[in-house]
Structures are given as C-alpha cells and as structure tokens.
Short mmCIF file of C-alpha atoms and ligand atoms in Angstrom, two decimals:
data_model
loop_
_atom_site.label_atom_id
_atom_site.label_comp_id
_atom_site.label_asym_id
_atom_site.label_seq_id
_atom_site.Cartn_x
_atom_site.Cartn_y
_atom_site.Cartn_z
CA MET A 160 0.00 0.00 0.00
CA ILE A 161 1.18 3.53 -0.75
CA GLN A 162 1.05 5.61 2.44
CA ALA A 163 -0.40 9.13 2.60
CA SER A 164 3.10 10.38 3.39
CA GLU A 165 4.40 9.04 0.07
CA PHE A 166 1.66 10.76 -1.93
CA ALA A 167 2.50 13.95 0.01
CA ARG A 168 6.20 13.57 -0.79
CA ARG A 169 5.41 13.31 -4.51
CA ARG A 170 3.31 16.47 -4.39
CA ARG A 171 6.01 18.33 -2.45
CA ALA A 172 8.57 17.48 -5.11
CA LEU A 173 6.30 18.94 -7.79
CA LEU A 174 5.35 22.00 -5.75
CA LYS A 175 9.05 22.74 -5.53
CA ALA A 176 9.66 22.08 -9.22
CA ILE A 177 6.91 24.34 -10.59
CA GLY A 178 7.97 27.52 -8.76
CA ASP A 179 5.31 30.19 -9.18
CA GLY A 180 3.34 28.15 -11.71
CA VAL A 181 0.09 26.29 -11.22
CA MET A 182 -0.50 22.63 -12.11
CA ILE A 183 -3.82 21.06 -13.06
CA VAL A 184 -4.20 17.26 -13.24
CA PRO A 185 -7.70 15.88 -13.85
CA THR A 186 -8.54 12.24 -13.33
CA GLY A 187 -9.87 10.18 -16.23
CA PRO A 188 -13.48 10.39 -17.40
CA VAL A 189 -16.08 7.69 -16.85
CA ARG A 190 -16.46 5.95 -20.22
CA ARG A 191 -19.69 4.64 -21.61
CA ARG A 192 -19.68 1.09 -22.96
CA ASN A 193 -23.14 1.12 -24.50
CA SER A 194 -26.50 2.63 -23.65
CA ASP A 195 -26.33 3.57 -19.97
CA VAL A 196 -23.71 0.92 -19.16
CA GLU A 197 -20.29 2.19 -18.13
CA TYR A 198 -16.88 0.56 -18.26
CA PRO A 199 -15.41 -0.24 -14.84
CA TYR A 200 -13.80 2.99 -13.67
CA ARG A 201 -10.02 3.38 -13.65
CA SER A 202 -8.34 6.59 -12.43
CA ASP A 203 -5.89 8.49 -14.59
CA SER A 204 -2.47 7.20 -13.54
CA ASP A 205 -0.81 10.62 -13.08
CA PHE A 206 -3.75 11.84 -11.03
CA TYR A 207 -3.75 8.76 -8.83
CA TYR A 208 0.04 8.84 -8.45
CA LEU A 209 -0.24 12.30 -6.91
CA SER A 210 -3.46 11.94 -4.94
CA GLY A 211 -4.35 8.32 -4.19
CA PHE A 212 -7.91 9.54 -4.75
CA PRO A 213 -9.92 6.79 -6.44
CA GLU A 214 -13.15 8.55 -7.44
CA PRO A 215 -14.08 9.92 -10.88
CA GLU A 216 -14.90 13.61 -11.45
CA ALA A 217 -11.93 14.93 -9.55
CA VAL A 218 -9.18 17.43 -10.34
CA LEU A 219 -5.92 18.00 -8.50
CA VAL A 220 -4.44 21.50 -8.46
CA LEU A 221 -1.03 22.43 -7.11
CA CYS A 222 -0.55 26.13 -6.30
CA PRO A 223 2.84 26.69 -4.65
CA GLY A 224 2.72 29.34 -1.94
CA ARG A 225 -1.08 29.75 -1.89
CA ALA A 226 -2.01 31.06 1.55
CA HIS A 227 -5.08 28.85 1.99
CA GLY A 228 -3.29 25.70 0.97
CA GLN A 229 -1.10 24.58 -1.91
CA TYR A 230 -2.86 21.28 -2.69
CA ILE A 231 -6.45 21.68 -3.81
CA LEU A 232 -8.75 18.82 -4.70
CA PHE A 233 -11.97 19.38 -6.61
CA CYS A 234 -14.30 16.42 -6.13
CA ARG A 235 -17.91 15.32 -5.80
CA GLU A 236 -19.79 16.42 -2.72
CA ARG A 237 -21.45 13.95 -0.40
CA ASP A 238 -25.00 13.18 -1.56
CA ALA A 239 -27.07 10.71 0.44
CA GLU A 240 -29.37 9.78 -2.41
CA LYS A 241 -26.66 9.33 -5.04
CA GLU A 242 -24.51 7.40 -2.58
CA ALA A 243 -27.44 5.07 -1.87
CA TRP A 244 -27.52 4.22 -5.60
CA ASN A 245 -23.86 4.30 -6.53
CA GLY A 246 -21.78 3.97 -3.40
CA ASP A 247 -19.87 6.13 -0.95
CA ARG A 248 -18.08 9.36 -1.80
CA ALA A 249 -15.25 10.92 0.17
CA GLY A 250 -16.78 14.36 -0.17
CA LEU A 251 -14.93 17.58 0.60
CA GLU A 252 -14.23 16.60 4.19
CA GLY A 253 -12.89 13.21 3.15
CA ALA A 254 -10.68 14.85 0.52
CA VAL A 255 -9.02 16.88 3.26
CA GLU A 256 -9.04 14.37 6.10
CA ARG A 257 -8.39 11.12 4.27
CA TYR A 258 -6.53 12.26 1.19
CA GLY A 259 -4.46 15.10 2.58
CA ALA A 260 -5.84 17.97 0.49
CA ASP A 261 -5.16 21.41 2.01
CA ASP A 262 -8.42 22.66 0.59
CA ALA A 263 -11.31 20.99 -1.27
CA PHE A 264 -14.10 22.37 -3.45
CA PRO A 265 -17.09 20.85 -5.24
CA VAL A 266 -16.06 19.88 -8.75
CA THR A 267 -19.25 21.53 -9.97
CA ASP A 268 -17.77 24.91 -8.89
CA ILE A 269 -14.51 24.49 -10.76
CA ASP A 270 -15.39 26.97 -13.55
CA ASP A 271 -15.91 29.71 -10.96
CA ILE A 272 -12.83 28.95 -8.87
CA MET A 273 -10.14 27.84 -11.29
CA PRO A 274 -9.50 31.16 -13.10
CA GLY A 275 -8.74 32.77 -9.72
CA LEU A 276 -6.20 30.04 -8.94
CA MET A 277 -4.47 30.65 -12.28
CA GLU A 278 -4.38 34.42 -11.90
CA ASN A 279 -0.93 36.03 -11.73
CA ARG A 280 0.86 32.69 -12.14
CA SER A 281 3.63 32.70 -14.74
CA LYS A 282 3.22 29.14 -16.02
CA LEU A 283 0.34 26.76 -16.44
CA TYR A 284 1.32 23.11 -16.14
CA TYR A 285 -1.33 21.04 -17.87
CA SER A 286 -1.15 18.03 -20.23
CA MET A 287 -3.08 19.15 -23.28
CA GLY A 288 -4.55 16.47 -25.54
CA ARG A 289 -5.25 13.68 -23.09
CA HIS A 290 -8.81 14.48 -22.09
CA SER A 291 -10.32 16.59 -24.87
CA GLU A 292 -13.40 17.74 -23.00
CA PHE A 293 -11.27 18.95 -20.12
CA ASP A 294 -8.86 20.68 -22.56
CA ARG A 295 -11.72 22.91 -23.68
CA ARG A 296 -12.48 23.91 -20.12
CA VAL A 297 -8.87 24.81 -19.41
CA LEU A 298 -8.80 26.98 -22.54
CA GLY A 299 -12.04 28.57 -21.39
CA TRP A 300 -10.43 29.56 -18.06
CA VAL A 301 -7.41 31.00 -19.86
CA ASN A 302 -9.65 33.04 -22.15
CA GLN A 303 -11.69 34.25 -19.21
CA LEU A 304 -8.50 35.57 -17.60
CA ARG A 305 -7.40 37.17 -20.87
CA GLY A 306 -10.69 39.04 -20.84
CA GLN A 307 -9.70 40.55 -17.50
CA ALA A 308 -6.24 41.63 -18.62
CA ARG A 309 -7.26 45.32 -18.65
CA SER A 310 -8.07 45.17 -14.98
CA GLY A 311 -4.45 44.20 -14.35
CA VAL A 312 -4.79 40.43 -14.16
CA HIS A 313 -1.78 38.50 -15.43
CA VAL A 314 -2.52 35.42 -17.52
CA PRO A 315 -0.02 32.53 -17.44
CA GLY A 316 2.24 33.24 -20.41
CA GLU A 317 3.80 29.81 -20.63
CA PHE A 318 2.01 26.51 -21.05
CA VAL A 319 4.06 23.55 -19.98
CA ASP A 320 3.28 19.85 -20.20
CA PRO A 321 3.94 18.49 -16.70
CA GLY A 322 4.31 15.02 -18.18
CA HIS A 323 8.09 15.11 -18.03
CA LEU A 324 8.21 16.11 -14.38
CA ILE A 325 5.65 13.52 -13.25
CA HIS A 326 6.87 10.75 -15.53
CA ASP A 327 10.48 11.04 -14.48
CA MET A 328 9.25 10.48 -10.93
CA ARG A 329 7.00 7.57 -11.93
CA LEU A 330 9.85 5.91 -13.81
CA ILE A 331 11.81 5.24 -10.61
CA LYS A 332 9.73 3.01 -8.36
CA SER A 333 9.90 3.50 -4.59
CA ALA A 334 10.23 0.58 -2.19
CA ALA A 335 6.45 0.62 -1.61
CA GLU A 336 5.76 0.61 -5.36
CA ARG A 337 8.17 -2.27 -5.88
CA ARG A 338 6.41 -4.25 -3.14
CA ILE A 339 3.04 -3.80 -4.85
CA MET A 340 4.51 -4.72 -8.24
CA ALA A 341 6.11 -7.82 -6.74
CA ALA A 342 2.72 -8.82 -5.30
CA ALA A 343 0.99 -8.23 -8.66
CA ALA A 344 3.70 -10.33 -10.30
CA ARG A 345 3.34 -13.17 -7.80
CA LEU A 346 -0.39 -13.48 -8.19
CA SER A 347 -0.08 -13.27 -11.98
CA CYS A 348 2.46 -16.12 -11.88
CA LYS A 349 -0.08 -18.26 -10.04
CA ALA A 350 -2.66 -17.50 -12.72
CA HIS A 351 -0.27 -18.63 -15.48
CA ILE A 352 0.48 -21.85 -13.62
CA ALA A 353 -3.25 -22.48 -13.15
CA ALA A 354 -3.74 -22.00 -16.91
CA MET A 355 -1.02 -24.57 -17.63
CA GLU A 356 -2.65 -26.96 -15.20
CA ILE A 357 -6.08 -26.90 -16.82
CA CYS A 358 -5.17 -26.62 -20.50
CA GLN A 359 -6.42 -29.46 -22.71
CA PRO A 360 -6.98 -29.88 -26.44
CA GLY A 361 -10.60 -29.03 -27.25
CA MET A 362 -10.92 -26.27 -24.68
CA TRP A 363 -11.69 -22.77 -25.92
CA GLU A 364 -9.28 -19.91 -25.53
CA TYR A 365 -11.81 -17.94 -23.47
CA GLN A 366 -12.06 -20.81 -21.00
CA ILE A 367 -8.37 -20.38 -20.30
CA GLU A 368 -8.99 -16.62 -20.04
CA ALA A 369 -11.70 -17.38 -17.45
CA GLN A 370 -9.14 -19.27 -15.37
CA LEU A 371 -6.75 -16.32 -15.55
CA LEU A 372 -9.45 -13.90 -14.42
CA SER A 373 -10.51 -16.21 -11.63
CA SER A 374 -6.93 -16.54 -10.38
CA PHE A 375 -6.34 -12.79 -10.60
CA MET A 376 -9.41 -12.02 -8.53
CA ALA A 377 -8.81 -14.83 -6.07
CA GLY A 378 -5.39 -13.26 -5.54
CA GLY A 379 -6.85 -9.85 -4.72
CA SER A 380 -6.78 -8.11 -8.10
CA ARG A 381 -9.91 -6.35 -9.35
CA SER A 382 -8.90 -6.23 -13.00
CA PRO A 383 -6.36 -7.46 -15.50
CA ALA A 384 -3.82 -4.74 -16.29
CA TYR A 385 -4.75 -5.08 -20.01
CA PRO A 386 -6.94 -7.44 -22.02
CA SER A 387 -5.52 -10.96 -21.76
CA ILE A 388 -4.12 -12.47 -24.94
CA VAL A 389 -4.89 -16.19 -25.15
CA GLY A 390 -3.89 -17.38 -28.61
CA GLY A 391 -3.59 -20.97 -29.77
CA GLY A 392 -1.63 -21.99 -32.89
CA GLN A 393 -1.76 -19.29 -35.56
CA ASN A 394 -3.41 -16.87 -33.11
CA GLY A 395 -0.16 -16.87 -31.15
CA CYS A 396 1.41 -15.15 -34.17
CA VAL A 397 -1.00 -12.20 -33.87
CA LEU A 398 0.73 -9.75 -31.57
CA HIS A 399 -2.39 -8.01 -30.26
CA TYR A 400 -4.75 -10.98 -30.55
CA GLY A 401 -7.76 -10.43 -28.32
CA SER A 402 -10.69 -12.43 -29.68
CA ASN A 403 -9.79 -15.44 -27.52
CA ASN A 404 -12.60 -17.40 -29.15
CA ALA A 405 -10.91 -20.31 -30.95
CA GLN A 406 -10.76 -23.94 -29.90
CA LEU A 407 -7.38 -25.24 -28.79
CA GLN A 408 -5.91 -27.88 -31.04
CA ASP A 409 -3.81 -30.89 -30.11
CA GLY A 410 -0.28 -30.21 -31.36
CA ASP A 411 -0.52 -26.41 -31.23
CA LEU A 412 1.23 -24.00 -28.92
CA LEU A 413 -0.74 -21.65 -26.69
CA LEU A 414 0.59 -18.14 -26.12
CA ILE A 415 -0.78 -16.37 -23.04
CA ASP A 416 0.07 -12.73 -22.40
CA ALA A 417 -1.74 -11.71 -19.22
CA GLY A 418 -1.08 -9.81 -16.03
CA ALA A 419 -3.08 -8.58 -13.07
CA GLU A 420 -3.44 -5.02 -11.87
CA LEU A 421 -3.00 -4.49 -8.16
CA GLU A 422 -3.52 -1.09 -6.54
CA ASN A 423 -3.20 0.39 -10.04
CA TYR A 424 0.16 -1.31 -10.75
CA ALA A 425 0.54 -3.79 -13.60
CA ALA A 426 2.13 -7.16 -14.08
CA ASP A 427 2.80 -8.25 -17.66
CA ILE A 428 3.74 -11.90 -18.26
CA THR A 429 3.85 -14.08 -21.36
CA ARG A 430 4.31 -17.82 -21.46
CA THR A 431 4.01 -20.13 -24.44
CA PHE A 432 3.32 -23.81 -23.85
CA PRO A 433 2.01 -26.81 -25.78
CA VAL A 434 -1.74 -27.39 -25.63
CA ASN A 435 -1.16 -31.13 -25.17
CA GLY A 436 1.66 -30.77 -22.67
CA HIS A 437 4.56 -31.74 -25.00
CA TYR A 438 6.57 -29.48 -27.30
CA SER A 439 7.10 -30.94 -30.78
CA ASP A 440 10.66 -30.86 -32.10
CA PRO A 441 10.23 -27.71 -34.22
CA GLN A 442 8.34 -25.96 -31.39
CA LYS A 443 11.04 -26.91 -28.92
CA ALA A 444 13.84 -25.78 -31.24
CA LEU A 445 12.33 -22.32 -31.68
CA TYR A 446 11.32 -22.10 -28.03
CA GLU A 447 14.90 -22.71 -26.90
CA VAL A 448 16.07 -19.88 -29.15
CA VAL A 449 13.56 -17.44 -27.63
CA LEU A 450 14.41 -18.60 -24.11
CA ALA A 451 18.13 -18.09 -24.74
CA ALA A 452 17.43 -14.66 -26.22
CA GLN A 453 15.45 -13.72 -23.16
CA ALA A 454 18.20 -14.90 -20.81
CA ALA A 455 20.77 -12.87 -22.76
CA ALA A 456 18.53 -9.80 -22.64
CA ILE A 457 17.80 -10.08 -18.91
CA GLU A 458 21.55 -10.44 -18.32
CA GLN A 459 21.95 -6.94 -19.78
CA VAL A 460 19.62 -5.34 -17.24
CA ARG A 461 21.89 -3.54 -14.79
CA PRO A 462 22.67 0.05 -13.80
CA GLY A 463 24.89 1.79 -16.30
CA ASN A 464 23.73 -0.26 -19.26
CA HIS A 465 21.37 1.59 -21.56
CA TRP A 466 17.77 0.92 -22.51
CA ASN A 467 18.64 -0.74 -25.80
CA ASN A 468 21.29 -3.19 -24.52
CA PRO A 469 18.74 -5.93 -23.72
CA HIS A 470 17.11 -5.54 -27.14
CA GLU A 471 20.46 -5.75 -28.91
CA ALA A 472 21.34 -8.92 -26.96
CA ALA A 473 17.98 -10.51 -27.80
CA VAL A 474 18.24 -9.68 -31.49
CA ARG A 475 21.70 -11.22 -31.67
CA VAL A 476 20.65 -14.52 -30.07
CA LEU A 477 17.44 -14.70 -32.10
CA THR A 478 19.29 -14.08 -35.34
CA GLU A 479 21.97 -16.66 -34.51
CA GLY A 480 19.21 -19.15 -33.70
CA LEU A 481 17.36 -18.47 -36.94
CA VAL A 482 20.59 -19.07 -38.86
CA ASP A 483 21.30 -22.30 -36.94
CA LEU A 484 17.82 -23.59 -37.74
CA GLY A 485 18.12 -22.64 -41.42
CA LEU A 486 15.39 -20.00 -41.28
CA LEU A 487 17.86 -17.29 -42.23
CA GLN A 488 20.95 -17.62 -44.39
CA GLY A 489 23.99 -15.41 -44.18
CA GLU A 490 26.40 -13.65 -41.89
CA VAL A 491 24.84 -12.91 -38.45
CA SER A 492 26.17 -9.36 -38.15
CA GLU A 493 24.97 -8.50 -41.64
CA LEU A 494 21.56 -10.06 -40.98
CA ILE A 495 21.29 -7.92 -37.84
CA GLU A 496 22.32 -4.80 -39.70
CA THR A 497 19.77 -5.36 -42.45
CA GLU A 498 17.15 -6.40 -39.90
CA ALA A 499 16.62 -9.68 -41.74
CA TYR A 500 15.05 -11.07 -38.54
CA ARG A 501 12.10 -8.70 -38.75
CA PRO A 502 9.68 -11.04 -40.57
CA PHE A 503 10.01 -13.28 -37.47
CA TYR A 504 10.62 -10.69 -34.75
CA MET A 505 8.85 -7.42 -35.43
CA HIS A 506 8.53 -5.83 -32.00
CA ARG A 507 10.93 -4.46 -29.43
CA THR A 508 12.19 -6.45 -26.46
CA GLY A 509 10.35 -4.55 -23.75
CA HIS A 510 8.92 -1.40 -22.25
CA TRP A 511 8.76 0.37 -18.90
CA LEU A 512 6.23 -1.17 -16.54
CA GLY A 513 4.35 0.51 -13.71
CA MET A 514 0.92 2.02 -13.21
CA ASP A 515 0.44 1.75 -16.97
CA VAL A 516 1.40 -1.48 -18.65
CA HIS A 517 3.34 0.49 -21.25
CA ASP A 518 4.51 2.85 -18.58
CA VAL A 519 5.64 6.44 -18.85
CA GLY A 520 9.23 7.65 -19.00
CA ASP A 521 11.56 8.58 -21.82
CA TYR A 522 13.55 5.86 -23.54
CA LYS A 523 16.01 8.35 -24.97
CA ILE A 524 17.50 11.49 -23.51
CA ASP A 525 18.29 13.81 -26.40
CA ASP A 526 19.66 11.34 -28.91
CA ALA A 527 21.09 8.74 -26.54
CA TRP A 528 19.42 5.66 -25.08
CA ARG A 529 18.59 6.19 -21.43
CA LEU A 530 20.85 4.56 -18.87
CA LEU A 531 19.22 2.03 -16.57
CA GLU A 532 18.97 3.08 -12.92
CA PRO A 533 17.97 1.23 -9.74
CA GLY A 534 14.20 1.33 -9.25
CA MET A 535 13.28 1.21 -12.94
CA VAL A 536 11.01 -1.69 -13.89
CA LEU A 537 10.87 -3.05 -17.42
CA THR A 538 9.63 -6.07 -19.30
CA VAL A 539 11.90 -8.39 -21.26
CA GLU A 540 9.83 -10.11 -23.92
CA PRO A 541 11.52 -11.45 -27.04
CA GLY A 542 9.56 -13.68 -29.38
CA LEU A 543 9.47 -15.43 -32.75
CA TYR A 544 6.37 -15.59 -34.92
CA ILE A 545 6.08 -17.71 -38.04
CA ARG A 546 2.77 -17.32 -39.78
CA ALA A 547 1.48 -19.96 -42.18
CA GLY A 548 2.58 -19.18 -45.69
CA THR A 549 5.69 -17.20 -44.70
CA GLY A 550 7.70 -17.21 -47.91
CA GLY A 551 10.66 -19.54 -48.11
CA VAL A 552 9.92 -21.14 -44.75
CA ASP A 553 9.38 -24.87 -44.46
CA GLU A 554 5.84 -25.84 -43.40
CA ARG A 555 6.94 -27.50 -40.20
CA TRP A 556 7.68 -24.06 -38.73
CA TRP A 557 4.29 -22.59 -39.61
CA ASN A 558 1.84 -21.35 -36.98
CA ILE A 559 4.46 -21.26 -34.28
CA GLY A 560 4.21 -18.05 -32.28
CA ILE A 561 6.37 -17.82 -29.17
CA ARG A 562 6.93 -15.03 -26.70
CA ILE A 563 8.43 -15.24 -23.21
CA GLU A 564 7.94 -12.16 -21.07
CA ASP A 565 9.10 -11.34 -17.57
CA ASP A 566 9.04 -8.23 -15.40
CA VAL A 567 12.43 -7.09 -14.22
CA VAL A 568 13.43 -4.45 -11.69
CA VAL A 569 16.82 -2.77 -11.94
CA THR A 570 18.66 -3.09 -8.62
CA LYS A 571 21.85 -1.44 -7.36
CA THR A 572 23.94 -4.38 -8.46
CA GLY A 573 21.99 -5.79 -11.41
CA HIS A 574 18.41 -6.88 -11.59
CA LYS A 575 15.68 -8.93 -9.98
CA VAL A 576 13.09 -10.85 -11.98
CA LEU A 577 9.69 -10.32 -10.36
CA THR A 578 7.95 -13.03 -12.34
CA ASP A 579 10.20 -16.04 -11.88
CA GLY A 580 7.41 -17.86 -10.03
CA VAL A 581 6.06 -19.27 -13.27
CA PRO A 582 8.17 -21.87 -15.09
CA LYS A 583 9.61 -21.21 -18.50
CA SER A 584 12.04 -24.01 -19.31
CA VAL A 585 10.73 -26.80 -21.53
CA ALA A 586 11.34 -29.40 -18.84
CA GLU A 587 9.63 -27.42 -16.07
CA ILE A 588 6.60 -26.55 -18.17
CA GLU A 589 6.21 -30.16 -19.31
CA ARG A 590 6.49 -31.25 -15.70
CA VAL A 591 3.78 -28.85 -14.52
CA MET A 592 1.54 -29.97 -17.36
CA SER A 593 2.18 -33.66 -16.72
CA GLY A 594 0.24 -33.28 -13.47
CA ARG A 595 -2.99 -32.47 -15.33
CA PRO A 596 -5.95 -34.79 -14.88
N1 LIG B 2095 0.84 -7.07 -22.85
C1 LIG B 2095 1.34 -5.99 -23.59
C2 LIG B 2095 2.76 -6.14 -23.83
O1 LIG B 2095 3.30 -7.19 -23.62
O2 LIG B 2095 3.42 -5.21 -24.19
MN1 MN B 2096 4.82 -6.30 -22.32
MN1 MN B 2097 2.64 -8.68 -22.32
#
C-alpha cells in the first residue's frame, strides 16, 4: 500500500519544481460502454500517483505558496441519495481528512474557482490532448482571464506539459511501489500456472482466459492490467490478438500474455506452452532460441547499461538461432544490420512497466538511449512468430508463435526478476503440465 506520506512527498517534489506556476491534473473520465452501461472505472495514472484519490470527477491542483493551501482537490460532494444508488463518496471533508488535500471544493464549482487560482501565475502546467473535453475547459479559463487583462490580471504566459516532471518520478519506483509490483507479479504467476494446469486440447481460448481472471481475482486483483491475450496456434502469431474465441488444437502451442493489476500497478507476463503438454521438435527448437534470447537480454539489465542493450542482446541470439535452424541464411552481423530477422521478430524487447502497462518515462535522452537506474522496472519479452505461408519457410515451422515475457526491476547491483514464479524451461513446463488430470 502507498502511504499518505508518500503521496504527500510526490506532491512536495512537484510543488518545488513548478515555482510560481500552477499545475492542473484531472482524473480520467467515466467511459460509456453502451446505452447507460459504463466501463469499470479506472483513475488516470498521473492523477492517482499524486493523490491516491480513487473517485471519478476529480481534479488535482497544485498552487505553490497559496495562503489557503497549496494542494487543492476538486471532487464530488457527499449526496445521500446518489450514494445510496452508486456507493460512498469521500466528499470535501474526506478529501481533506483522508486524502491530505489542504483545501477541497465541489467539482461543480470548478469553472468559478479555477481562473482565480491561475491568476498572476507565470506558467500553467497542464497536459493538453489527453482528455479533450477537459482541454476545452482549461482553454475557457485561460480566455476568461485574458478578458480581465485590462483590470491588471496577469494570464499565465507559458504553457508547460507536466508530463516530463511527473513521468520522471514515476519511472523510478519506490520501495512501496516495488512491493506492490512484486505482489501483482506473484499473483499473476499463479494465474499462469493455473492456466497450464487446466489446459487441454478441445478447450476454448476464453475458457483459459476465465481461469486467468478467476486466479487474478482470487489473488486480490480487481482487473487485468490489459486485455488478456490467449492465442492458440496461428493466433499466437497475432501480436495483439484479443478475440480469444478459438478452440485449442492438439499439437498447437498456446501463447498467453496476461497480467493482473494491483492497486493500479501492472504485471505483464507471457508464457508459451504446448496445448497437449509436450513441445514438438520444431516448437522446442524455436522455443529454446527465444528462451536463450530472453536470458541474454535479462543479463543486460543492470545500472549503467542503456535501454537498448537488452534488445540488442535478444536480437543477436534470435538471429543466430534463426541461422542455426536454417530460417535465415547469411552472416549474423549482416543479418542484424539489415534487420533480416524482422519477418520473425517485429517488435521491441520490452517497455517500462508501472501504473500503466506500457509505462511512462523517456527511452532516450536527447539522442542517446537512457541509462538504466535502480528502481526502474521493465519487461523483457523477445519472441518469434512464423505465420502460415511465410515465404521460403518450411511448413513444419508454420503457426508457431512464441513469446516469453518477464518483469524485471533494476537493482543497485543488477536486476531482480519479479515473475520467476512461473516456469519457462521446456522441462519445467512439461512437468507442470504432466500433473494435469
Ligand atoms: N501485454 C502488452 C505487452 O506485452 O506489451
Ligand atoms: Mn509487455
Ligand atoms: Mn505482455
């Protein structure tokens, strides 16, 4: 759990950084699924990172030096009737007492109050383009202030995206954040093992998805961190497969990319195993290449190495493997330079992981790859995908899609794999699956 003191520390760092500016961070809107049915609500990650406030219709404002309080939260007021229908609200008192706001106002009054908070501030820190309806309101407040310029009101002259400030903080995970991510990883590992233990030819992909969801929720998660990918055979070659509605075939591989969200932090794990519990020779040969590529990439995760070192290591091992198996012909270094591996490996080896599955944070600083630092968390997820009909490729390789993905935290001395609770060697996976009924 993130303590109130940690949320306060984050806000203090920003209050210091923005000087005599003002920062506005709205939470995400409620989204309609169809008719009057809404999607389950999920806070905006930046907003939640700074407030810990879980309700919709809320806006955080940071006003350094403001006499009546520097941290202002606009939120819904208490309302007995609405709460009877839709559940409790913190209300203005709760915003102050439970969430540490210095001052709280009804969100319905924001149009009246916000221009005054922006008055005579040199810079406005607001991320334009993320919530379009809110963008229009912010512009409305700016224009309202411009209309008062003749009465001596100063309008913020500089508009700054606070993304960089907040995202540089989010990129380095605190001890409390790492504990939550480790817990999300552990429960997601259990879900993957449960999927291996129930998988049988003839089952449907969504039945495996049901097991994942059940395990996630049994472990304390309220939602997957992203839609689970459960792809058998050729569907494992579709990177963003999401239909999950095919029947699993004897002899095919099953690729599962699924992770739970816990306290708004994501896990992101992929395992690829045989539907019938035994890898065929071609499946095993390619699997071992991906596994070796992943090991080489993880080995590169340590402070001082840069973001792209793991990817470079993975590409080298994958390319060597493809040459060894006769899927590519030529000199390895030349094949890497010409990206000859791309028909089989078309994505990058990972991404930052945190409150968002593809988490925030720059990958390059100016023109150079970012150096890895303790507290960063990233995925390492090489793969090989051979679709049926791939030109010049023998049929025995067709419909093999393999990815192996783990979540890795950079430590002072190297790295720690958060998701090593789910097997990934051929022998271990076959052993787990041999215990099936
Ligand atoms: N599950 C999304 C990804 O692996 O990037
Ligand atoms: Mn990933
Ligand atoms: Mn994934």
